[in-house]
Amino acid sequence: MTYCAAIRLKDGMVFASDTRTNAGVDHISTFKKIYQYGIEGERFIVLQTAGSLATSQAVFTKLQNDIDQRAEPNINTVITLFDAAQMVGECMRSIMNHAKSVANASTDGAFTSSFMLGGQIKGQSPELYRIYPEGNCIRATEDTPFFQLGESKYGKPILDRSVSYATDPRHAARALMLSFDSTIHSNLSVGMPIDFLLYENDSLKLPKGRRIDDNDEYFNTIRHQWSEALRRTLVELPKAPDGYWDS
């Protein structure tokens, strides 16, 4: 399993993905699940994935091969981010259908993947899409500024309570760190390191990003202070009135 999240904000975008994959307790590995495309000053595109590792890697490989071979169109030449999302959806369906036919399988089953695509093309607004295994997609809005893939239930409450479209990107990044911390605490199938990208809207820069591991001092400070704050707040909450539990 995995956990990926992406947030589209008024002033920026934040992307994060864990790197753990497992096929049972004896087969735990580290694989990158977030890829960046684009041309400095012209476009910035991020693609994240959850699901079948084989399908996901095949999609990433096909997209990069098209760029390298200057196939038209490719993810660095499509006119809009919606076109990019459609391209990823079509590529995924093609790869899944091929895998099904080779395996003589009646359903997608183990071949299923999902993706999130976000970024900005020069002269257009930043956008974020969630791409379903069927190949269709939905776009993030001001009312729903973030998407998640994989083990989302443990980290979603933190994002629901602390992130809105107007949230400062660095505040949202801290909330996303805590979202991952909560998920890692509650689910062994999600683990470090975590790949983070922070993008400033209209900069059209390709951020270097950061890989956060168990020894990251800032991340450990944030998770420790959050845990202590929760314990302290629980103790400081008002006591129930006399007879409350007996009524």
mmCIF file of N, CA and C in Angstrom, residues 3-7 130 143-164 172 175-184 186 226:
data_model
loop_
_atom_site.group_PDB
_atom_site.id
_atom_site.type_symbol
_atom_site.label_atom_id
_atom_site.label_comp_id
_atom_site.label_asym_id
_atom_site.label_seq_id
_atom_site.Cartn_x
_atom_site.Cartn_y
_atom_site.Cartn_z
ATOM 1 N N TYR A 3 0.782 5.934 0.535
ATOM 2 C CA TYR A 3 0.023 7.147 0.830
ATOM 3 C C TYR A 3 0.621 8.292 0.029
ATOM 4 N N CYS A 4 -0.199 8.919 -0.787
ATOM 5 C CA CYS A 4 0.182 10.100 -1.553
ATOM 6 C C CYS A 4 -0.853 11.189 -1.306
ATOM 7 N N ALA A 5 -0.403 12.435 -1.282
ATOM 8 C CA ALA A 5 -1.324 13.552 -1.124
ATOM 9 C C ALA A 5 -0.792 14.748 -1.913
ATOM 10 N N ALA A 6 -1.710 15.544 -2.422
ATOM 11 C CA ALA A 6 -1.349 16.750 -3.162
ATOM 12 C C ALA A 6 -2.364 17.841 -2.817
ATOM 13 N N ILE A 7 -1.871 19.068 -2.655
ATOM 14 C CA ILE A 7 -2.720 20.191 -2.248
ATOM 15 C C ILE A 7 -2.528 21.350 -3.223
ATOM 16 N N ARG A 130 -7.124 14.175 -10.138
ATOM 17 C CA ARG A 130 -7.058 12.791 -9.698
ATOM 18 C C ARG A 130 -7.520 11.925 -10.848
ATOM 19 N N ASP A 143 -13.122 24.578 -3.103
ATOM 20 C CA ASP A 143 -13.847 23.907 -2.020
ATOM 21 C C ASP A 143 -13.186 22.579 -1.643
ATOM 22 N N THR A 144 -12.569 21.934 -2.594
ATOM 23 C CA THR A 144 -11.878 20.658 -2.354
ATOM 24 C C THR A 144 -10.454 20.793 -2.882
ATOM 25 N N PRO A 145 -9.552 21.370 -2.074
ATOM 26 C CA PRO A 145 -8.224 21.725 -2.588
ATOM 27 C C PRO A 145 -7.202 20.609 -2.565
ATOM 28 N N PHE A 146 -7.518 19.460 -1.962
ATOM 29 C CA PHE A 146 -6.514 18.398 -1.914
ATOM 30 C C PHE A 146 -7.104 17.051 -2.293
ATOM 31 N N PHE A 147 -6.218 16.196 -2.816
ATOM 32 C CA PHE A 147 -6.546 14.810 -3.129
ATOM 33 C C PHE A 147 -5.569 13.891 -2.405
ATOM 34 N N GLN A 148 -6.003 12.648 -2.182
ATOM 35 C CA GLN A 148 -5.158 11.632 -1.565
ATOM 36 C C GLN A 148 -5.312 10.319 -2.327
ATOM 37 N N LEU A 149 -4.265 9.510 -2.280
ATOM 38 C CA LEU A 149 -4.303 8.161 -2.825
ATOM 39 C C LEU A 149 -3.807 7.187 -1.770
ATOM 40 N N GLY A 150 -4.301 5.958 -1.842
ATOM 41 C CA GLY A 150 -3.820 4.926 -0.934
ATOM 42 C C GLY A 150 -4.439 5.015 0.441
ATOM 43 N N GLU A 151 -3.608 4.827 1.470
ATOM 44 C CA GLU A 151 -4.065 4.818 2.864
ATOM 45 C C GLU A 151 -4.344 6.242 3.345
ATOM 46 N N SER A 152 -5.486 6.770 2.950
ATOM 47 C CA SER A 152 -5.785 8.186 3.186
ATOM 48 C C SER A 152 -6.521 8.452 4.492
ATOM 49 N N LYS A 153 -7.161 7.427 5.072
ATOM 50 C CA LYS A 153 -8.098 7.687 6.168
ATOM 51 C C LYS A 153 -7.433 8.190 7.435
ATOM 52 N N TYR A 154 -6.174 7.797 7.682
ATOM 53 C CA TYR A 154 -5.521 8.210 8.928
ATOM 54 C C TYR A 154 -5.050 9.661 8.879
ATOM 55 N N GLY A 155 -4.655 10.120 7.712
ATOM 56 C CA GLY A 155 -4.137 11.484 7.600
ATOM 57 C C GLY A 155 -5.156 12.509 7.156
ATOM 58 N N LYS A 156 -6.324 12.065 6.689
ATOM 59 C CA LYS A 156 -7.322 12.997 6.157
ATOM 60 C C LYS A 156 -7.877 13.952 7.210
ATOM 61 N N PRO A 157 -8.174 13.498 8.441
ATOM 62 C CA PRO A 157 -8.747 14.447 9.421
ATOM 63 C C PRO A 157 -7.868 15.668 9.685
ATOM 64 N N ILE A 158 -6.549 15.485 9.680
ATOM 65 C CA ILE A 158 -5.655 16.618 9.904
ATOM 66 C C ILE A 158 -5.777 17.620 8.765
ATOM 67 N N LEU A 159 -5.807 17.141 7.529
ATOM 68 C CA LEU A 159 -5.934 18.042 6.389
ATOM 69 C C LEU A 159 -7.308 18.703 6.364
ATOM 70 N N ASP A 160 -8.350 17.937 6.688
ATOM 71 C CA ASP A 160 -9.704 18.511 6.711
ATOM 72 C C ASP A 160 -9.813 19.673 7.688
ATOM 73 N N ARG A 161 -9.163 19.563 8.833
ATOM 74 C CA ARG A 161 -9.286 20.565 9.879
ATOM 75 C C ARG A 161 -8.334 21.746 9.717
ATOM 76 N N SER A 162 -7.258 21.576 8.960
ATOM 77 C CA SER A 162 -6.219 22.611 8.968
ATOM 78 C C SER A 162 -5.905 23.229 7.614
ATOM 79 N N VAL A 163 -6.433 22.681 6.527
ATOM 80 C CA VAL A 163 -6.059 23.175 5.203
ATOM 81 C C VAL A 163 -7.289 23.634 4.430
ATOM 82 N N SER A 164 -7.203 24.830 3.880
ATOM 83 C CA SER A 164 -8.201 25.358 2.952
ATOM 84 C C SER A 164 -7.460 25.953 1.761
ATOM 85 N N ALA A 172 0.550 24.490 4.970
ATOM 86 C CA ALA A 172 -0.035 23.263 4.423
ATOM 87 C C ALA A 172 1.000 22.139 4.396
ATOM 88 N N ALA A 175 1.146 20.679 7.803
ATOM 89 C CA ALA A 175 -0.031 19.833 8.014
ATOM 90 C C ALA A 175 0.128 18.504 7.283
ATOM 91 N N LEU A 176 0.712 18.549 6.096
ATOM 92 C CA LEU A 176 0.903 17.321 5.335
ATOM 93 C C LEU A 176 1.941 16.417 6.004
ATOM 94 N N MET A 177 2.970 17.016 6.595
ATOM 95 C CA MET A 177 3.930 16.223 7.369
ATOM 96 C C MET A 177 3.231 15.469 8.495
ATOM 97 N N LEU A 178 2.355 16.167 9.206
ATOM 98 C CA LEU A 178 1.635 15.532 10.317
ATOM 99 C C LEU A 178 0.649 14.489 9.802
ATOM 100 N N SER A 179 0.088 14.728 8.631
ATOM 101 C CA SER A 179 -0.801 13.753 8.016
ATOM 102 C C SER A 179 -0.053 12.455 7.739
ATOM 103 N N PHE A 180 1.169 12.579 7.259
ATOM 104 C CA PHE A 180 1.989 11.390 7.013
ATOM 105 C C PHE A 180 2.414 10.731 8.317
ATOM 106 N N ASP A 181 2.762 11.539 9.318
ATOM 107 C CA ASP A 181 3.155 10.988 10.615
ATOM 108 C C ASP A 181 2.024 10.149 11.209
ATOM 109 N N SER A 182 0.792 10.662 11.165
ATOM 110 C CA SER A 182 -0.351 9.921 11.684
ATOM 111 C C SER A 182 -0.577 8.626 10.917
ATOM 112 N N THR A 183 -0.395 8.681 9.597
ATOM 113 C CA THR A 183 -0.594 7.490 8.778
ATOM 114 C C THR A 183 0.465 6.433 9.070
ATOM 115 N N ILE A 184 1.714 6.869 9.186
ATOM 116 C CA ILE A 184 2.805 5.929 9.468
ATOM 117 C C ILE A 184 2.621 5.281 10.833
ATOM 118 N N SER A 186 -0.162 4.580 12.225
ATOM 119 C CA SER A 186 -1.341 3.714 12.262
ATOM 120 C C SER A 186 -1.332 2.599 11.233
ATOM 121 N N TRP A 226 3.891 17.910 17.928
ATOM 122 C CA TRP A 226 2.483 17.596 17.681
ATOM 123 C C TRP A 226 1.975 16.570 18.689
#
